[in-house]
PDB file of C-alpha atoms and ligand atoms in Angstrom:
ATOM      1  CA  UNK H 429      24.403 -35.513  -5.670  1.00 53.00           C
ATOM      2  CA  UNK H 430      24.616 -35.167  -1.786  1.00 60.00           C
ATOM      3  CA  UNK H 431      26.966 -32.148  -0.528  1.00 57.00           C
ATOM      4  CA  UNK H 432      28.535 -34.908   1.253  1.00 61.00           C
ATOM      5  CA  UNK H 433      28.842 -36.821  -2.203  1.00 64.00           C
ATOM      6  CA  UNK H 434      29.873 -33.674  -3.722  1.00 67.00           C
ATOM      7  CA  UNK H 435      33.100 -34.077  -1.012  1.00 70.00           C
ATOM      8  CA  UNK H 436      32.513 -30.895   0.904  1.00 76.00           C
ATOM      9  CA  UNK H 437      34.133 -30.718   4.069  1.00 82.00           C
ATOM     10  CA  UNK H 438      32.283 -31.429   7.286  1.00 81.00           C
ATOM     11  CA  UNK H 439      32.498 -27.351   8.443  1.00 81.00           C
ATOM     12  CA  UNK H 440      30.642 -26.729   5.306  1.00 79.00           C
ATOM     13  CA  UNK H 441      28.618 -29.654   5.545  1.00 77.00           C
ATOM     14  CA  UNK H 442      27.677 -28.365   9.236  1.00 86.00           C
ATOM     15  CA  UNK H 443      27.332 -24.226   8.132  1.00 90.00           C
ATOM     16  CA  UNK H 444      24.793 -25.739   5.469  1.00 91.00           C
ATOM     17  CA  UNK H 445      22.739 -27.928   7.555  1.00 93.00           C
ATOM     18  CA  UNK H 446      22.945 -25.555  10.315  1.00 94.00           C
ATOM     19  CA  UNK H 447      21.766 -22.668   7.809  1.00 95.00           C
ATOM     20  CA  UNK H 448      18.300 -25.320   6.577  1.00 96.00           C
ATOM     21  CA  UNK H 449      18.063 -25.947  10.211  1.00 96.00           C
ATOM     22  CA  UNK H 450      17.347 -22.573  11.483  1.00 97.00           C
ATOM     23  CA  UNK H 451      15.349 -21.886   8.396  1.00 98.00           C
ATOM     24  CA  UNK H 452      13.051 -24.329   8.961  1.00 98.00           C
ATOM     25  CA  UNK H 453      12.396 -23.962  12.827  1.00 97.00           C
ATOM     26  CA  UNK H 454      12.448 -20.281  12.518  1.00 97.00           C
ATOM     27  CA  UNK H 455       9.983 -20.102   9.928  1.00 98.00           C
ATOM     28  CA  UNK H 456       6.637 -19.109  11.286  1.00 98.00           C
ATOM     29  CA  UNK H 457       3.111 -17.582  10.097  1.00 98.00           C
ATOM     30  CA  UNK H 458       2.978 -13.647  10.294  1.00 98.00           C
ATOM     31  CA  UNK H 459       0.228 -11.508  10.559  1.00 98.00           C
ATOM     32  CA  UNK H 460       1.711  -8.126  10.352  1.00 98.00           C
ATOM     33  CA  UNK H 461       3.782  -6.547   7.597  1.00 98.00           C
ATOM     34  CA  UNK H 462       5.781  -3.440   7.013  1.00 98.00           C
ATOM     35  CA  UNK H 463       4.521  -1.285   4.259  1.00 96.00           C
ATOM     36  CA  UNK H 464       8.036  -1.924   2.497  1.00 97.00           C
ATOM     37  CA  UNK H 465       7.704  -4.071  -0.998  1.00 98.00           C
ATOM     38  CA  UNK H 466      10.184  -6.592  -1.661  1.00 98.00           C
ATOM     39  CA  UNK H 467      12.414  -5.703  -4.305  1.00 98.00           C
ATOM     40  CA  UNK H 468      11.756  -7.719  -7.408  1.00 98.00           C
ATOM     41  CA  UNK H 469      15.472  -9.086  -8.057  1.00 98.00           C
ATOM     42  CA  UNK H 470      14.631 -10.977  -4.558  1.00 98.00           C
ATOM     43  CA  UNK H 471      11.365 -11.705  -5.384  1.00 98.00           C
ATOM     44  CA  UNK H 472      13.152 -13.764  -8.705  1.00 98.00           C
ATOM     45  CA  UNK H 473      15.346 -15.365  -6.110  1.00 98.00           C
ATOM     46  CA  UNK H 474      12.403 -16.804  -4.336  1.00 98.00           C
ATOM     47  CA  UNK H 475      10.437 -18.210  -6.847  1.00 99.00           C
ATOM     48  CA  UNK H 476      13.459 -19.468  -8.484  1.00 98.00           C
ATOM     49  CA  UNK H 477      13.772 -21.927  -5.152  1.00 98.00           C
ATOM     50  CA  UNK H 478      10.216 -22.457  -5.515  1.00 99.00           C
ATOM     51  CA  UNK H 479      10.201 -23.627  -8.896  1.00 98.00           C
ATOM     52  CA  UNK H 480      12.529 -26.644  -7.234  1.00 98.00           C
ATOM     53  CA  UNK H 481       9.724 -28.171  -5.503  1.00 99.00           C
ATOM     54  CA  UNK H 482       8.742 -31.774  -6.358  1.00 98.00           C
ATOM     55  CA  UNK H 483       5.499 -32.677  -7.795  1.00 98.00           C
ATOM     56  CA  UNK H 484       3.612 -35.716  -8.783  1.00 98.00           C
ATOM     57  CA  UNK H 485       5.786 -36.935 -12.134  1.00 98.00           C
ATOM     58  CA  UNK H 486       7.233 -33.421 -11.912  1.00 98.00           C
ATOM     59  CA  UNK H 487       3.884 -31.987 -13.470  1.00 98.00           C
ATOM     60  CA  UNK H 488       4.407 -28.411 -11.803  1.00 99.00           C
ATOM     61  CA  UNK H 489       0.808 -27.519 -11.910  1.00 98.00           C
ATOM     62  CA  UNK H 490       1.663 -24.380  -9.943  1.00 98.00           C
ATOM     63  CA  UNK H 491      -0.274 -21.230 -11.898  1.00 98.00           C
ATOM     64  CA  UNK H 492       1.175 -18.879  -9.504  1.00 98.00           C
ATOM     65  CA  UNK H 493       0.080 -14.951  -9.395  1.00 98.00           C
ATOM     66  CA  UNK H 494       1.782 -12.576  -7.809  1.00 98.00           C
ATOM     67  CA  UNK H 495      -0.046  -9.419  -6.887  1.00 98.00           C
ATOM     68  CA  UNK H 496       0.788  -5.855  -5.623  1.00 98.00           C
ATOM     69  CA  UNK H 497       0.342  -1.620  -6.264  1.00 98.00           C
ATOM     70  CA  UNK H 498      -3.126  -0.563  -7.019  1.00 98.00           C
ATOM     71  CA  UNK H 499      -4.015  -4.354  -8.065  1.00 98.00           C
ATOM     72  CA  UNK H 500      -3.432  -5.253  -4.887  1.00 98.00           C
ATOM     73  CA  UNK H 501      -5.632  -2.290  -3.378  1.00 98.00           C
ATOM     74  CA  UNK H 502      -8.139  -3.350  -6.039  1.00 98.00           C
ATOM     75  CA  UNK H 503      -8.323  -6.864  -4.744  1.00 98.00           C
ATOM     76  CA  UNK H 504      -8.697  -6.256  -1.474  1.00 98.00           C
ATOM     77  CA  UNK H 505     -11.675  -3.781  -1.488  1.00 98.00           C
ATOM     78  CA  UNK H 506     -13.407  -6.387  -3.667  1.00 98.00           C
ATOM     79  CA  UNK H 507     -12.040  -9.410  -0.783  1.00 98.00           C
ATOM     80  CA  UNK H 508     -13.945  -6.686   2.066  1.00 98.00           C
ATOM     81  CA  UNK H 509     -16.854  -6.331  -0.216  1.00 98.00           C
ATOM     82  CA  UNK H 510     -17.637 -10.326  -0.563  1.00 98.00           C
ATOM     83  CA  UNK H 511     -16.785 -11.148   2.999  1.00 98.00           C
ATOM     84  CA  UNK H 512     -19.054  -8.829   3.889  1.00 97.00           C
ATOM     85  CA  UNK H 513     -22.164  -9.890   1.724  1.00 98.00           C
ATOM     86  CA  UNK H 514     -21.179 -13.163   2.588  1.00 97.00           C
ATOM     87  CA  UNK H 515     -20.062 -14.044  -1.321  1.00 98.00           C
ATOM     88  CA  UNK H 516     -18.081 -17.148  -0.266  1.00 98.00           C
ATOM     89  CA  UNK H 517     -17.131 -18.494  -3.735  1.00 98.00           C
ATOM     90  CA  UNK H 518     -14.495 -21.131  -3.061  1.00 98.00           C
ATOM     91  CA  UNK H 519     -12.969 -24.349  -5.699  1.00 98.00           C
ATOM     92  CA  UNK H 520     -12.256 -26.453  -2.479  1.00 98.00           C
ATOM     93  CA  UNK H 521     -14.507 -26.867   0.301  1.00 97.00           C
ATOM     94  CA  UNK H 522     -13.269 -26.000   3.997  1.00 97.00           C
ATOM     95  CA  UNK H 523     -15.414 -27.125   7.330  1.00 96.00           C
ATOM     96  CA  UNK H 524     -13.758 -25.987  10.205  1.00 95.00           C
ATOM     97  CA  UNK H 525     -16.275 -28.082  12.067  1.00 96.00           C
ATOM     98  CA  UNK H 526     -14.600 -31.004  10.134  1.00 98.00           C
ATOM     99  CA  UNK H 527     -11.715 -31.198  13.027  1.00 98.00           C
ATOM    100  CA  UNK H 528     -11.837 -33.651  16.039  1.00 98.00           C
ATOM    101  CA  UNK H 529     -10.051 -34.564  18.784  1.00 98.00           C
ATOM    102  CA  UNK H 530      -7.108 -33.491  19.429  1.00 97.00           C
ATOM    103  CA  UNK H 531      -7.365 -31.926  15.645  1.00 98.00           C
ATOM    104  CA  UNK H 532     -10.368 -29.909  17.663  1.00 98.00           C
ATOM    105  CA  UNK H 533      -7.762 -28.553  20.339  1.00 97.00           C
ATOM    106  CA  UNK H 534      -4.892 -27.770  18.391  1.00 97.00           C
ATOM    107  CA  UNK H 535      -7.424 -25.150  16.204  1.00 97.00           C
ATOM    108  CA  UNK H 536      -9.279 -23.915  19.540  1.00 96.00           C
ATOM    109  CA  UNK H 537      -5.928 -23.540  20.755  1.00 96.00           C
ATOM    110  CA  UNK H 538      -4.341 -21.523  17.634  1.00 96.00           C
ATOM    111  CA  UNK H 539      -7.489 -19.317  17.696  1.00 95.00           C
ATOM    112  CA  UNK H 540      -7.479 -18.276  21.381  1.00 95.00           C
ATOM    113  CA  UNK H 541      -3.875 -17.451  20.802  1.00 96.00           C
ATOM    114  CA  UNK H 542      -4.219 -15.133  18.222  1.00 96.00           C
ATOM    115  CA  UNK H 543      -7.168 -13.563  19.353  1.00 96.00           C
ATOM    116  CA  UNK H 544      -5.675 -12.722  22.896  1.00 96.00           C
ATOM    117  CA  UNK H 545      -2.730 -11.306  21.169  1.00 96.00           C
ATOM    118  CA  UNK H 546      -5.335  -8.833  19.506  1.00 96.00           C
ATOM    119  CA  UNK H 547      -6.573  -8.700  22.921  1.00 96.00           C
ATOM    120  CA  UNK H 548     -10.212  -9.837  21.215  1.00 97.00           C
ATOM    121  CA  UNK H 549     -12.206 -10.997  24.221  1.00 94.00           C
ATOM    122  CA  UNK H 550     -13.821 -14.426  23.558  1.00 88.00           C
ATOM    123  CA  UNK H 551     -17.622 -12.856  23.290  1.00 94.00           C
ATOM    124  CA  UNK H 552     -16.527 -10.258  21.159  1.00 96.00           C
ATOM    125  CA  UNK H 553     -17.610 -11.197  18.145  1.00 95.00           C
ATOM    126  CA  UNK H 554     -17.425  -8.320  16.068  1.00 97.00           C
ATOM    127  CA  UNK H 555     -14.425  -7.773  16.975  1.00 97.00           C
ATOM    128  CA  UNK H 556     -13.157 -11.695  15.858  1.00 95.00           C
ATOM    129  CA  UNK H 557     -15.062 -10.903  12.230  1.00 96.00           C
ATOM    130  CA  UNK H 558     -12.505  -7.476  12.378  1.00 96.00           C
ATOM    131  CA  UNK H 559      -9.671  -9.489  13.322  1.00 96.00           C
ATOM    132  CA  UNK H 560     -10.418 -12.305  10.363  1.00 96.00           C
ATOM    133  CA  UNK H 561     -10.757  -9.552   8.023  1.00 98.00           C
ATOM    134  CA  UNK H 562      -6.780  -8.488   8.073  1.00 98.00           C
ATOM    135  CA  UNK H 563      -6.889 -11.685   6.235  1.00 98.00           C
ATOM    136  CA  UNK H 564      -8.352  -9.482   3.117  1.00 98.00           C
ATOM    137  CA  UNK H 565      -6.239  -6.718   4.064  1.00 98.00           C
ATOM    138  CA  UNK H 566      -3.063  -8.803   3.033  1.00 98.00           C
ATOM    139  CA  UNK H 567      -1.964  -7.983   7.020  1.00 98.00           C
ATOM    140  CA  UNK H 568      -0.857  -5.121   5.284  1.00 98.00           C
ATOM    141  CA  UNK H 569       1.703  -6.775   3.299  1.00 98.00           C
ATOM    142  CA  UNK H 570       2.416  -4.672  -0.114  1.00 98.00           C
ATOM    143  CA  UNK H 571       2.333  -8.364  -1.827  1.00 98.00           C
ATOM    144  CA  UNK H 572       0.291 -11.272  -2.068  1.00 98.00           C
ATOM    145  CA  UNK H 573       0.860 -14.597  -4.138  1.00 99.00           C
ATOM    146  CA  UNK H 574      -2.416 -16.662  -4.980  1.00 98.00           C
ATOM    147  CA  UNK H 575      -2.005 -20.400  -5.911  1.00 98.00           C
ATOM    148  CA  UNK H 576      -4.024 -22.163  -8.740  1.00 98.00           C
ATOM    149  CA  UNK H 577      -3.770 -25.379 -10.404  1.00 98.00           C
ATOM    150  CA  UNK H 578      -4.945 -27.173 -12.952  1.00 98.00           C
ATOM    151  CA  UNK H 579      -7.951 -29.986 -12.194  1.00 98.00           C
ATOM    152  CA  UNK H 580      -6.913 -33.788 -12.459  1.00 98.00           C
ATOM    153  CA  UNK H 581      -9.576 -35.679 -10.673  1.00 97.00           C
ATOM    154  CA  UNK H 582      -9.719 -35.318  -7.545  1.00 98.00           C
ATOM    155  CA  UNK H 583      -7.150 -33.049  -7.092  1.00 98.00           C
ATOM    156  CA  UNK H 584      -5.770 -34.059  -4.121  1.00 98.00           C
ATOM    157  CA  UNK H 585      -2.557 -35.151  -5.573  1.00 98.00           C
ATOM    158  CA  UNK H 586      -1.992 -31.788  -7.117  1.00 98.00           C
ATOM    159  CA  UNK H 587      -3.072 -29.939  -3.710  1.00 98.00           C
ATOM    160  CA  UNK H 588      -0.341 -31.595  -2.088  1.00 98.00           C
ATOM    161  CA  UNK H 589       2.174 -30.126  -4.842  1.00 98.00           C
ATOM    162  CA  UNK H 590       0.479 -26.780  -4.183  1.00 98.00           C
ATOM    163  CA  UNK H 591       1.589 -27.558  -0.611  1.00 98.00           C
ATOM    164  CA  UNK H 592       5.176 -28.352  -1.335  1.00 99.00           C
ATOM    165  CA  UNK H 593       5.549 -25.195  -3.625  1.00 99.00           C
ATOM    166  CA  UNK H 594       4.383 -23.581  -1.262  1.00 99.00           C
ATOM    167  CA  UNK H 595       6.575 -24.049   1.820  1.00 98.00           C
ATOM    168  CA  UNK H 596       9.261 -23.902  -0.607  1.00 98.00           C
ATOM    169  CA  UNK H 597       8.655 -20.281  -1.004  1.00 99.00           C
ATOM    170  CA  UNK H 598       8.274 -19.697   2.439  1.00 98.00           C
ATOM    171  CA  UNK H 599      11.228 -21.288   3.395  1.00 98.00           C
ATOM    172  CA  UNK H 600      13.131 -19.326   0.643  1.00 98.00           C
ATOM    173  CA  UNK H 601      11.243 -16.228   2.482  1.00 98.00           C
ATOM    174  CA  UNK H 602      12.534 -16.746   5.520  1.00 98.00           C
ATOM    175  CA  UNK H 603      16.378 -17.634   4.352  1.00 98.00           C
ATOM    176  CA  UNK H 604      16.022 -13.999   3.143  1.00 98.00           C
ATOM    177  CA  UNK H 605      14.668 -12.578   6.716  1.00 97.00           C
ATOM    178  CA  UNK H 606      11.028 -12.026   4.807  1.00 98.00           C
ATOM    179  CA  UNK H 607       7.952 -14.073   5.907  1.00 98.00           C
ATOM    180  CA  UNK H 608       4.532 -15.012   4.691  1.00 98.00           C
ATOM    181  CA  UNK H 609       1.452 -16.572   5.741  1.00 98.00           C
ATOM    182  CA  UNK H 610      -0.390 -19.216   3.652  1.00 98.00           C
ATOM    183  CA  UNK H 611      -4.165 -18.279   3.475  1.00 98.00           C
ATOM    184  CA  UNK H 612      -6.909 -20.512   3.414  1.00 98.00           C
ATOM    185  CA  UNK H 613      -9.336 -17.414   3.943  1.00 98.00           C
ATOM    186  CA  UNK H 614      -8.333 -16.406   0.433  1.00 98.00           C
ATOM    187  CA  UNK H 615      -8.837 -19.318  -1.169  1.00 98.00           C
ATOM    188  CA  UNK H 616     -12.665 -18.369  -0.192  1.00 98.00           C
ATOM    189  CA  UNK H 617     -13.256 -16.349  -2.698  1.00 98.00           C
ATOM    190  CA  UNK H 618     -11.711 -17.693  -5.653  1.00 98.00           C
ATOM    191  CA  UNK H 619     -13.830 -16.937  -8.363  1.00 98.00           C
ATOM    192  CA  UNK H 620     -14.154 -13.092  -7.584  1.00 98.00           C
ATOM    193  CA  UNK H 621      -9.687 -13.116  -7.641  1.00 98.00           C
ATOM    194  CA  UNK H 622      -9.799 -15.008 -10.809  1.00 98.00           C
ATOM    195  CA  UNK H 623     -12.839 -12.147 -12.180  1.00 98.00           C
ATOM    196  CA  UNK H 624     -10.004  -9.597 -10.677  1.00 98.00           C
ATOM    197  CA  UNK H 625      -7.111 -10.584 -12.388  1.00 98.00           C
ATOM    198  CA  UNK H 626      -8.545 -12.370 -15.457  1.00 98.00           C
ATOM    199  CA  UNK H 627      -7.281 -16.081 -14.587  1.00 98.00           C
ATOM    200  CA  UNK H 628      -9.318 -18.813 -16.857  1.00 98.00           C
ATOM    201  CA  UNK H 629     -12.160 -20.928 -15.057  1.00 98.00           C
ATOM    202  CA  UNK H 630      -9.838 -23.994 -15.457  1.00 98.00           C
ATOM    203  CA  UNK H 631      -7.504 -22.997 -13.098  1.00 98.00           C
ATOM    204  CA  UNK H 632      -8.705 -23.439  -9.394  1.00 98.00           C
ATOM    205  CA  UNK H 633      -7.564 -21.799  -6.509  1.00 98.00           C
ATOM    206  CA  UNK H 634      -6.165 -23.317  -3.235  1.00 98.00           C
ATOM    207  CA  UNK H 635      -4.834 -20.810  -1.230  1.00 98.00           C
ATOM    208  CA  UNK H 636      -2.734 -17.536  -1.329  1.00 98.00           C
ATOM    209  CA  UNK H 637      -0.248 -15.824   0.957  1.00 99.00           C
ATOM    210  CA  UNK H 638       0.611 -12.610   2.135  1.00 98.00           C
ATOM    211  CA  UNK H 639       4.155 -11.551   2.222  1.00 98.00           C
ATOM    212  CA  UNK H 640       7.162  -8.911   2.810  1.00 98.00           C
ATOM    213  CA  UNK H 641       8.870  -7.763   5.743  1.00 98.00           C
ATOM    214  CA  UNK H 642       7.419  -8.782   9.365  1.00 98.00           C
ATOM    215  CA  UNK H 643       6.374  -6.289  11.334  1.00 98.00           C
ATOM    216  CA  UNK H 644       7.754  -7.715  14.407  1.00 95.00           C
ATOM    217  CA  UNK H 645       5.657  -5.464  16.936  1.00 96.00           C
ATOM    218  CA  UNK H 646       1.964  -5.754  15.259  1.00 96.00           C
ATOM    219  CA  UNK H 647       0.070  -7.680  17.550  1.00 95.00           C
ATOM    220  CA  UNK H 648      -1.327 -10.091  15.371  1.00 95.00           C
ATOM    221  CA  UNK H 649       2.820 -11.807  15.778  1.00 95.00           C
ATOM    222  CA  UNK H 650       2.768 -11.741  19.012  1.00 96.00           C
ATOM    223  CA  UNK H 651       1.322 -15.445  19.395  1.00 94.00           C
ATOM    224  CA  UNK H 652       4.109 -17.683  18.032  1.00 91.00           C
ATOM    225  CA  UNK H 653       2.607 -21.471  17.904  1.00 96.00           C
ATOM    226  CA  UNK H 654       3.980 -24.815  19.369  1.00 96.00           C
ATOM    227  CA  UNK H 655       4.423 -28.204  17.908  1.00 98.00           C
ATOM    228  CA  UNK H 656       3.784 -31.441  19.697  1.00 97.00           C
ATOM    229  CA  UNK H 657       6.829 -33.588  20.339  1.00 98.00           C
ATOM    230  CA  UNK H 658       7.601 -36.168  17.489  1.00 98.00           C
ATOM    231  CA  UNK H 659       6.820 -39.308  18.836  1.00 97.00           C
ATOM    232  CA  UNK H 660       3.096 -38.001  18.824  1.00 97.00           C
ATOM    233  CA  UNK H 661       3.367 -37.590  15.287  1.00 97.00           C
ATOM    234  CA  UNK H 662       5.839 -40.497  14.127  1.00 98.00           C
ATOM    235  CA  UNK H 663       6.058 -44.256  14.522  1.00 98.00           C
ATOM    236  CA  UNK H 664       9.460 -46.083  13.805  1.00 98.00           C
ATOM    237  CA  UNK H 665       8.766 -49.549  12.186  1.00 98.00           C
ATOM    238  CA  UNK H 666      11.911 -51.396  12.157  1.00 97.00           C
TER     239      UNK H 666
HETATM  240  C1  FMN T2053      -2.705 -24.083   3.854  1.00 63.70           C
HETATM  241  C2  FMN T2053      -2.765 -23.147   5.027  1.00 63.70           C
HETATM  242  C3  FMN T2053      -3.768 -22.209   5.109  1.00 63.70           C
HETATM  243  C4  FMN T2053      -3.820 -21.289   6.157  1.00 63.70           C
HETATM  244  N1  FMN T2053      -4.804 -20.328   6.178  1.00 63.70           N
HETATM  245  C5  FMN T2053      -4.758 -19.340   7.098  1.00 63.70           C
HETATM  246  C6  FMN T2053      -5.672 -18.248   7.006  1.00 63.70           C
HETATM  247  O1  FMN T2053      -6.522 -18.167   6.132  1.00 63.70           O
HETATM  248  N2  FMN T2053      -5.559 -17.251   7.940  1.00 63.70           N
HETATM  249  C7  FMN T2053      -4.631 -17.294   8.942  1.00 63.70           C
HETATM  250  O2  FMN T2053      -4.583 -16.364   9.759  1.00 63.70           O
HETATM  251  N3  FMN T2053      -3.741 -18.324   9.044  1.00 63.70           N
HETATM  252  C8  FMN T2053      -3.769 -19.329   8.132  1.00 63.70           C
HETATM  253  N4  FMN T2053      -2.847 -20.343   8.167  1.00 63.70           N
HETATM  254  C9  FMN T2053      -1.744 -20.276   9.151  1.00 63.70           C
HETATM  255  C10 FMN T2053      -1.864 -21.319  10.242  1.00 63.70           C
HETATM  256  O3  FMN T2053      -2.750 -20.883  11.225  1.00 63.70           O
HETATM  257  C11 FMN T2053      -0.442 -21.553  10.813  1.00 63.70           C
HETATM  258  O4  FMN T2053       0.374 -22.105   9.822  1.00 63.70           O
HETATM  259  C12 FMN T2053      -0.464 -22.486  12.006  1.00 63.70           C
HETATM  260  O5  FMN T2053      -1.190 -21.939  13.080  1.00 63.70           O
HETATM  261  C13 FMN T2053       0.952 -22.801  12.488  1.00 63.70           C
HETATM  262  O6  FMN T2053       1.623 -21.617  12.820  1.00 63.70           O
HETATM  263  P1  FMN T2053       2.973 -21.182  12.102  1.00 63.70           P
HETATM  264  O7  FMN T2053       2.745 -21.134  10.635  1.00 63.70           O
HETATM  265  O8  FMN T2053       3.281 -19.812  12.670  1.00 63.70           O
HETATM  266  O9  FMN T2053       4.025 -22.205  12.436  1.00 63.70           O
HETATM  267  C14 FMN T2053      -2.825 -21.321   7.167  1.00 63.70           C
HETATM  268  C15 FMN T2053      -1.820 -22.294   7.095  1.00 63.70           C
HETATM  269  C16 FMN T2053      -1.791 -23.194   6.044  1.00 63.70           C
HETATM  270  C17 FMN T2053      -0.672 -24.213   5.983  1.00 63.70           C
END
C-alpha cells in the first residue's frame, strides 16, 4: 500500500518524501570516522531496513558480517599484512583498466579528487599506496560490515541484490546522521576475511563497508563527488 493509498494527508505525504529526498541526495561515501561505535540498538535498526531490500524471487542471499573490538583490530593487521605482500585473494575479479570513455574520466576524476584532498601529489606514489591503505584501516571506523553470498551461476543476479542491500543500509545510515563507504578494496582479499572470521568457502565475498560517525574534518571527506545531469544517464521512450 502507497502512503497516499494508505490516505495520509498531503503534509505528511510531503514531510515523508521530503525526509527520502534528503536522504538520498545527502548520502555520500566517507573516508574518515570518529573513534565512537554505534550503539547496537541502532545498529538493529539498520539492518532491520536492510533486511527490506528486494532480491531476485526474494532469495536474500545476503550472509552479512558485522565486525568490530579486537576482531576488528585483528582483521585489519592481517588486511596491512596481504596488501603488503601483495596476497590479492579476491571471489570477483576487478580491472580498473576495464573502464573507457567517459567511464575512464569519471574514475580519473574521483581519484584526483581524493588524492588532492590528502594533498597526495600526482607522482607521489608512495604516498597514493598510504592513502589506499586507510581502506584496510576501516578509515578508522570502529565497525565494518563484509558482504557474502551464496554462488548461483554466474552470480551476477545475486551481486546486484548485494547491491540493493547494500544501499539500503546506507541509506538507513544516513537517515540516522551515520555514514559508510562500500569497499571494493576489501572485497580483495576475501579468502584471508573468511580464514579470519571462520565464514565457509561457499560463501563469496563482494564487498564490505566501513561505518560509524563521519568525521567531518578528516581530509579524506573533503572531496564530495558530482553526478552528471539525468538526461546523460536516461532516455524517455514514450
Ligand atoms: C561497490 C562499491 C565499491 C567501492 N569501493 C571503494 C573502495 O574500495 N575504496 C574507496 O575509497 N571507495 C570505494 N567506493 C566509493 C566510490 O568511490 C564512491 O561511491 C563514488 O566515488 C561516488 O561517491 P559517493 O559515494 O560519495 O557519492 C566504492 C563504491 C561502491 C558502490
Amino acid at each position: 500500500m502507497t502512503l497516499a493509498m494508505a490516505g495520509l494527508d498531503d503534509a505528511t505525504l510531503m514531510d515523508d518524501t521530503l525526509a527520502f529526498q534528503k536522504t538520498a541526495r545527502s548520502r555520500r561515501s566517507f573516508r574518515g570516522f570518529l573513534n565512537t561505535p554505534v550503539p547496537d540498538h541502532i545498529l538493529q535498526e539498520v539492518l532491520k531496513d536492510a533486511q527490506c531490500a528486494p532480491s531476485n524471487c526474494n532469495t536474500q542471499p545476503w550472509n552479512v558480517h558485522i565486525v568490530s573490538g579486537q576482531k576488528l583490530v585483528e582483521l585489519s593487521q592481517v588486511l596491512h599484512a596481504k596488501n603488503a605482500a601483495g596476497e590479492f585473494t579476491p571471489d570477483f575479479s576487478f580491472d580498473m583498466d576495464a573502464f573507457y570513455s567517459i567511464y575512464a574520466d569519471r574514475k580519473n576524476a574521483q581519484g584526483k579528487a581524493y588524492y588532492e584532498a590528502m594533498n597526495i601529489m600526482r607522482e607521489d606514489e608512495a604516498g597514493r599506496r598510504q592513502a589506499t591503505a586507510l581502506n584496510f584501516s576501516f578509515f578508522n571506523a570502529p565497525q565494518a560490515v563484509f558482504l557474502f553470498m551464496p554462488v548461483f551461476g554466474d552470480s551476477v543476479r545475486t551481486a546486484g541484490d548485494i547491491g540493493m542491500y547494500g544501499q539500503t543500509f546506507l541509506l538507513s545510515l544516513t537517515a540516522r546522521g551515520l555514514s559508510g563507504i562500500p569497499q571494493t578494496s576489501l572485497g580483495f582479499f576475501a579468502k584471508a576475511i573468511r580464514e579470519v572470521l571462520g565464514i565457509s568457502d561457499e560463501m563469496k565475498m563482494l564487498f564490505g563497508m566501513s561505518f560509524g560517525y563521519p568525521d567531518e574534518s578528516a581530509p579524506g571527506n573533503q572531496a564530495p563527488t558530482d553526478r552528471a545531469p539525468i538526461t546523460d544517464s536516461v532516455t524517455f521512450h514514450r
